[in-house]
CSV table of C-alpha atoms in Angstrom, one decimal:
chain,number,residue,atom,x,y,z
P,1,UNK,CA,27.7,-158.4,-6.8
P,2,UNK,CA,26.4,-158.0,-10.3
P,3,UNK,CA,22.5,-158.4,-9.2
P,4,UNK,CA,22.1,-155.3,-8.5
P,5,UNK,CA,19.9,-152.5,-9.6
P,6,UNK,CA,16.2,-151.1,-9.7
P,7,UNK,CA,13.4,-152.4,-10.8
P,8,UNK,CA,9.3,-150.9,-11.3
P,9,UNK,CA,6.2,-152.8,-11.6
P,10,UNK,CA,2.7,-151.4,-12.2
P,11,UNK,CA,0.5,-151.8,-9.6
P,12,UNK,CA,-0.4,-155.1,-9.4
P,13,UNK,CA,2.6,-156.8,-10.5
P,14,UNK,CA,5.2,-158.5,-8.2
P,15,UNK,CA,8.2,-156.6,-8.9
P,16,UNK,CA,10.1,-159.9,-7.3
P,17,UNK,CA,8.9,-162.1,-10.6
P,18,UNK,CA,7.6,-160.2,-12.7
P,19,UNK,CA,9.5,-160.6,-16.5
P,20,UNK,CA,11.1,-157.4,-17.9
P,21,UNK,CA,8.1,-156.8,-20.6
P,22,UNK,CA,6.2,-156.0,-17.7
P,23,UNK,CA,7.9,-153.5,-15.3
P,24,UNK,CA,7.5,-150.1,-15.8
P,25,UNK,CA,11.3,-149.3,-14.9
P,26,UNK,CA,13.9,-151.4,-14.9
P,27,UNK,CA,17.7,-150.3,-14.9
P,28,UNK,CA,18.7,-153.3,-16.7
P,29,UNK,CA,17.5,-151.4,-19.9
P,30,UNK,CA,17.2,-147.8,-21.3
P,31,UNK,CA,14.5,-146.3,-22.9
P,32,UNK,CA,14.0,-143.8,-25.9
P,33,UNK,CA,14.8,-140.2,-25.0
P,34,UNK,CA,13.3,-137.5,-26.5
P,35,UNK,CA,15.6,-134.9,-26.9
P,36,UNK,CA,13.8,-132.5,-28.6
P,37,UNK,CA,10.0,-132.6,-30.3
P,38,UNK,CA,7.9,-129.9,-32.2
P,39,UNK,CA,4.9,-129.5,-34.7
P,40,UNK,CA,5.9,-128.3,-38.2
P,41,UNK,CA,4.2,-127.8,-41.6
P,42,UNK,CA,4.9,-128.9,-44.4
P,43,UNK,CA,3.4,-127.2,-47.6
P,44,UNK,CA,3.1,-128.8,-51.5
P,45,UNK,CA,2.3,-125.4,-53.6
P,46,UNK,CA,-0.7,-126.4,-56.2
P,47,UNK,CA,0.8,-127.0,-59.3
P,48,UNK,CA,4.1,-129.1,-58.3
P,49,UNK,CA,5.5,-131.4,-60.6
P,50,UNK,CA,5.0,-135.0,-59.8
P,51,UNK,CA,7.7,-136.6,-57.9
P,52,UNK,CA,9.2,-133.4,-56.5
P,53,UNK,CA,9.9,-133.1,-52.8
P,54,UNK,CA,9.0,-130.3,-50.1
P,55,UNK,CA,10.7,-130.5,-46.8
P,56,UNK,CA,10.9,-128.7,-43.9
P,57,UNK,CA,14.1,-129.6,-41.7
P,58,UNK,CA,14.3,-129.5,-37.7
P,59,UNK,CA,17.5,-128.5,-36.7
P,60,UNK,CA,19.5,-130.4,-34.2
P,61,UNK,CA,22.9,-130.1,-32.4
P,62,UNK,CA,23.8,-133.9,-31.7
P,63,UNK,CA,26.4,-134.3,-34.1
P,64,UNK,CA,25.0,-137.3,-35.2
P,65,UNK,CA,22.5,-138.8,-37.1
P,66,UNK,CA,19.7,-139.2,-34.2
P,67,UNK,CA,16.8,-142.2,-33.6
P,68,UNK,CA,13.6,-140.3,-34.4
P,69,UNK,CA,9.8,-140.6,-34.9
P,70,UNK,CA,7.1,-139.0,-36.1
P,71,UNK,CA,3.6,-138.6,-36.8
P,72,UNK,CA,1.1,-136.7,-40.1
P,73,UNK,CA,-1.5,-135.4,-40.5
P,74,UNK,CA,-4.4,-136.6,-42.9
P,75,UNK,CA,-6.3,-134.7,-45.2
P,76,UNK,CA,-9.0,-135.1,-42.5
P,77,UNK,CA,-6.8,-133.4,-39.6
P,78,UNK,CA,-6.0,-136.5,-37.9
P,79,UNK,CA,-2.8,-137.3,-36.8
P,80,UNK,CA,-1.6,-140.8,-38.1
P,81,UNK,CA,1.1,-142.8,-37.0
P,82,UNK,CA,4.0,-142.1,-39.5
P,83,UNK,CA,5.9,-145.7,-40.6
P,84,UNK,CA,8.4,-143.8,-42.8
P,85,UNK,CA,9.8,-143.4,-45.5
P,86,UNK,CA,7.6,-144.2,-47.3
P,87,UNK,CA,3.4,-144.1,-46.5
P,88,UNK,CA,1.4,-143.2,-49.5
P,89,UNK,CA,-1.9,-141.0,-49.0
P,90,UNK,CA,-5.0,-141.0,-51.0
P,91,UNK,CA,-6.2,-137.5,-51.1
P,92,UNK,CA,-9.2,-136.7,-53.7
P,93,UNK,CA,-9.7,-140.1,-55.0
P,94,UNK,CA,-7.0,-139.3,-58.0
P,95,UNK,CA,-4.2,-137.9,-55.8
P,96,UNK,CA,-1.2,-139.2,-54.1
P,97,UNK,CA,1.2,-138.0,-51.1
P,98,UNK,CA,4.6,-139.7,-50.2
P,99,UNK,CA,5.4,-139.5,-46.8
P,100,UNK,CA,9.1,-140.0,-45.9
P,101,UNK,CA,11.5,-138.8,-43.2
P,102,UNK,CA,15.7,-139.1,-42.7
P,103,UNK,CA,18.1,-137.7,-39.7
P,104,UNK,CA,21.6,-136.7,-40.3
P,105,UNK,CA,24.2,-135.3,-37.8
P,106,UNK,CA,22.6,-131.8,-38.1
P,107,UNK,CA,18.7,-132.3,-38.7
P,108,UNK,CA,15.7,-134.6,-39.2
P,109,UNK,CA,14.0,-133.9,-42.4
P,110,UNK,CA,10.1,-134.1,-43.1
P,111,UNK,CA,9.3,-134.8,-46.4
P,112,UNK,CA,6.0,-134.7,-48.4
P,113,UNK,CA,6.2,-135.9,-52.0
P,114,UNK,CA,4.1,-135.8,-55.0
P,115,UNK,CA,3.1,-138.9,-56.4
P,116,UNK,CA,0.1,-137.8,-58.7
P,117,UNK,CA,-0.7,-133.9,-59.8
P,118,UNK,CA,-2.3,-131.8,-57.0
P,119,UNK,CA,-5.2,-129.0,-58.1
P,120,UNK,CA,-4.5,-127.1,-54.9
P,121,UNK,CA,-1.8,-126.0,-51.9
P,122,UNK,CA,-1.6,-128.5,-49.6
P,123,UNK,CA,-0.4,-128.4,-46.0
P,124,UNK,CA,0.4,-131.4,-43.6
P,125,UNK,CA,1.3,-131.0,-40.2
P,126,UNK,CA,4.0,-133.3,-38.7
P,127,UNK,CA,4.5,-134.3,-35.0
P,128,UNK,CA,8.4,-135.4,-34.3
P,129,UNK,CA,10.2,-137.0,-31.8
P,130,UNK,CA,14.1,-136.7,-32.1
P,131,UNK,CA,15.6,-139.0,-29.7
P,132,UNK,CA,19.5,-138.6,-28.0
P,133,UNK,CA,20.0,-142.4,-29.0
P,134,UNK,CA,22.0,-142.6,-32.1
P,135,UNK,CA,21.6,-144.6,-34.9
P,136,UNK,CA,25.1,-145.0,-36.2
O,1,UNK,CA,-4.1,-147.6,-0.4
O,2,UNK,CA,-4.6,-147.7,-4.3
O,3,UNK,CA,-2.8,-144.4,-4.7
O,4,UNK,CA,0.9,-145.3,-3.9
O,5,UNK,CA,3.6,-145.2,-6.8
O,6,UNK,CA,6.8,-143.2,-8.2
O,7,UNK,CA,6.6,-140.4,-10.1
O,8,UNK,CA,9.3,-138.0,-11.6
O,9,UNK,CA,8.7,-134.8,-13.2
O,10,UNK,CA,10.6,-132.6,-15.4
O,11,UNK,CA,12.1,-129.5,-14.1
O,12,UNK,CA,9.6,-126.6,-13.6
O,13,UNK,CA,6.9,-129.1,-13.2
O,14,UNK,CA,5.2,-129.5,-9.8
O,15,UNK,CA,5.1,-133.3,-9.6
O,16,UNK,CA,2.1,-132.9,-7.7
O,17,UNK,CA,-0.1,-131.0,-10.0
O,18,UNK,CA,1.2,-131.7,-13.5
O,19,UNK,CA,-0.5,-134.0,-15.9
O,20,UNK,CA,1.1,-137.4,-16.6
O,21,UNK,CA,2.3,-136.1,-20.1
O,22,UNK,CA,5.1,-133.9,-18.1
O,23,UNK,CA,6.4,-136.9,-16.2
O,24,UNK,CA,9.9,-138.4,-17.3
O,25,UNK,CA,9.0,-141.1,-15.3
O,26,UNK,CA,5.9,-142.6,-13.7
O,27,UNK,CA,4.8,-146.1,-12.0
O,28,UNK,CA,1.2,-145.9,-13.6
O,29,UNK,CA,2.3,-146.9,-17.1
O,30,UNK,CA,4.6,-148.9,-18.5
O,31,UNK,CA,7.2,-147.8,-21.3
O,32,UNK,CA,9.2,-149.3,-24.0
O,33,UNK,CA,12.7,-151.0,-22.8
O,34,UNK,CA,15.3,-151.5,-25.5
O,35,UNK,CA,16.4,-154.8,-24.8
O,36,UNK,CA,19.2,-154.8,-27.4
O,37,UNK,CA,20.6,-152.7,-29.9
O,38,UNK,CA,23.3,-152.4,-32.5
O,39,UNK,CA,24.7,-151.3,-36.0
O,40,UNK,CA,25.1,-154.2,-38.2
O,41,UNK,CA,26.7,-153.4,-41.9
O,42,UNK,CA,25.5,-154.8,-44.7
O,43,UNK,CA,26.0,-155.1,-48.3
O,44,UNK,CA,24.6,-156.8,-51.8
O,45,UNK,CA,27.0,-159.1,-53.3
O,46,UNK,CA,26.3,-161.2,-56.4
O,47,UNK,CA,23.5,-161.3,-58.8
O,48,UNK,CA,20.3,-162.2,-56.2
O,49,UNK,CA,20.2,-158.1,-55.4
O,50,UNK,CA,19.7,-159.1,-52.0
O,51,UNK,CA,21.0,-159.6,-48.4
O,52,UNK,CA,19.0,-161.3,-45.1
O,53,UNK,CA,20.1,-160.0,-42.0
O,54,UNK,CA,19.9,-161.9,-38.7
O,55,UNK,CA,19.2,-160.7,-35.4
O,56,UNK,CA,18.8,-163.2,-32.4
O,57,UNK,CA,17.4,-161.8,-29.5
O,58,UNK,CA,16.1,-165.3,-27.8
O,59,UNK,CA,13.4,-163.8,-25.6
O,60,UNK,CA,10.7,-166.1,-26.6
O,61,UNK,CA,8.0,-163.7,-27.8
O,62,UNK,CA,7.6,-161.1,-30.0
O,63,UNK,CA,8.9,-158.1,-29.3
O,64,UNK,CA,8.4,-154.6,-30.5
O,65,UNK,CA,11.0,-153.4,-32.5
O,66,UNK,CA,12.2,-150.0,-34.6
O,67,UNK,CA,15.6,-149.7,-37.0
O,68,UNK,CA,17.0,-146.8,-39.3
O,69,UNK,CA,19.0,-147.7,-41.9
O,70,UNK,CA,21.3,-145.7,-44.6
O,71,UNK,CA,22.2,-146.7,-48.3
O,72,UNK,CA,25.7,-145.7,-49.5
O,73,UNK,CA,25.9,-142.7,-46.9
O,74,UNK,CA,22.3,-141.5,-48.8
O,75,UNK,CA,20.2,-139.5,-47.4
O,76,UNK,CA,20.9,-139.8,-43.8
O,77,UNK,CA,19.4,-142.3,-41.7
O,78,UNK,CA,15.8,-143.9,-42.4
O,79,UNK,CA,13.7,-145.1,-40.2
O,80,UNK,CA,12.3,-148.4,-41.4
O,81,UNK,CA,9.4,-150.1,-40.8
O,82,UNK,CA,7.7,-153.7,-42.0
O,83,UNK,CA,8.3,-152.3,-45.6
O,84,UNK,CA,10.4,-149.6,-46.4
O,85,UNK,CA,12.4,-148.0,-49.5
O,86,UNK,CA,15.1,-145.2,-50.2
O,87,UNK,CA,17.9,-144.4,-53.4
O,88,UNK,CA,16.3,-147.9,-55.0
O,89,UNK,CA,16.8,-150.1,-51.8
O,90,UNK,CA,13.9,-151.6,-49.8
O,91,UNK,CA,13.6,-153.4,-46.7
O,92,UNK,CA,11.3,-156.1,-45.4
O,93,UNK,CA,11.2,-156.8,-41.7
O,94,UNK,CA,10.1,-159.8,-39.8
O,95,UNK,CA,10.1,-160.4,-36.2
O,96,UNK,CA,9.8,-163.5,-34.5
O,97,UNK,CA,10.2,-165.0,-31.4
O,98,UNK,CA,13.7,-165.7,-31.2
O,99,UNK,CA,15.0,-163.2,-33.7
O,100,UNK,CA,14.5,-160.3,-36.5
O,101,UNK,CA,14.6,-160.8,-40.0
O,102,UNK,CA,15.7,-158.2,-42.0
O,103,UNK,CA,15.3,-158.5,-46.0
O,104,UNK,CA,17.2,-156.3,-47.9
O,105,UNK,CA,17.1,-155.5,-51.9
O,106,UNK,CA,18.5,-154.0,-54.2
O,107,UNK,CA,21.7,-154.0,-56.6
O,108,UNK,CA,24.7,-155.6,-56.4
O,109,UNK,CA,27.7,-153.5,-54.7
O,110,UNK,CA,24.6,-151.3,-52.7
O,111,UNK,CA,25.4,-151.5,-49.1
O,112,UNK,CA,24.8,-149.2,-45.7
O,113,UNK,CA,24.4,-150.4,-42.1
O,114,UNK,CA,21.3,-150.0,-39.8
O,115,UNK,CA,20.6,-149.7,-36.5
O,116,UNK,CA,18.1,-151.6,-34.6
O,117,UNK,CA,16.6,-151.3,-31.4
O,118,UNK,CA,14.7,-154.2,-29.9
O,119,UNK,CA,12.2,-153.6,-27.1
O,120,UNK,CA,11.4,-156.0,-24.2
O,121,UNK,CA,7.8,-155.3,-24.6
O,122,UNK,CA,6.0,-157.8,-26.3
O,123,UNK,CA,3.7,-156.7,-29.6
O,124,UNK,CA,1.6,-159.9,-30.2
């Protein structure tokens, strides 16, 4: 009696034989879900000291420290795939951003670091993804 | 008789009429499965400054994968990627098709745990 369940192929696909990878659904597994995502700024006042950190945090209520992803913006308004913690920018030829992230059992927090001296503001926007899976 | 499928939309979404981006769930695509997950602990002992971590998942190909990690109770929980560093401990990830590799470095008496999820969709 343990068979038992339900599975979803794509069209196509022969929900009889087809191997996990490729159903859309299956109840054997769960996926990621999002619990809660958002667009923030993050700003870097012209003039910070190298190495210093600016953050904005997203508040949460999951009492733990929550799976998450997210996604920056580049100096060219694109959004790029955020591998965190840490994803160095160019930005002027001479200048460097850190890009890093952490969760705790309160908030995610989206962190932009200086890595070499900035002439002006800058502002990224970040894309996030807090998920209800927890990670500890 | 192309147009059959599932679809299930969030509430205050006509299912009908709402783009796929509303969906929770839809037969058209397919979506990442976690195939396995756990916490594993971990910790440097000795003079190397560095632990390997093992992670068997025997599915035969390469699947996609995510973890978050913590050093020490530092700075909550990191997610990690191929190569990854926080409080002067780095990672280096490496899947393959019958387990994850997980490199970790730094100095003797540093330790943490990590989570890790491992998806049944393939990434090579």
């Amino acid at each position: 009696m343990s068979d038992f369940g339900i599975k979803m192929s794509p069209e196509n696909k022969d929900v009889g034989t087809s191997p996990d990878k490729d159903l859309v659904f299956t109840s054997a597994m769960f996926g990621l879900k999002i619990y809660k995502t958002g667009t923030v700024n993050v700003t870097i006042p012209s003039g910070s000291a190298d190495f210093s950190e600016h953050y904005t945090d997203v508040n949460h209520d999951l009492g733990y420290a929550p799976a998450f992803y997210a996604f920056v913006e580049d100096q060219n308004g694109d959004m790029i795939g955020l591998n965190v913690p840490f994803v160095s920018e160019m930005k002027e030829s001479t200048s460097f951003i850190a890009v890093s992230a952490w969760s705790d059992s309160t908030k995610l927090r989206l962190i932009l670091t200086v890595v070499s001296a900035l002439g002006t503001d800058v502002t990224r926007s970040f894309k996030y993804y807090i998920f209800v899976e927890p990670t500890t | 008789m192309g147009d059959f499928g599932i679809k299930i939309s969030q509430p205050g979404f006509d299912i009908i009429t709402t783009g796929d981006e509303n969906l929770l769930l839809t037969s058209k695509y397919n979506a990442f499965k976690v195939a396995q997950t756990a916490v594993v602990d971990w910790s440097i002992v000795g003079p190397s400054g560095g632990v390997d971590k093992t992670i068997t998942h025997n599915l035969g190909y390469k699947p996609g994968f995510m973890f978050f990690f913590e050093v020490d109770g530092v700075d909550g929980r990191i997610i990690a990627d191929s190569y990854s560093s926080v409080s002067g401990v780095s990672t280096f990830s490496n899947m393959y098709d019958t387990y994850l590799e997980i490199s970790i470095n730094g100095s003797p008496g540093d330790s943490g745990s990590l989570r890790y999820f491992i998806f049944a969709d393939i990434i090579e």
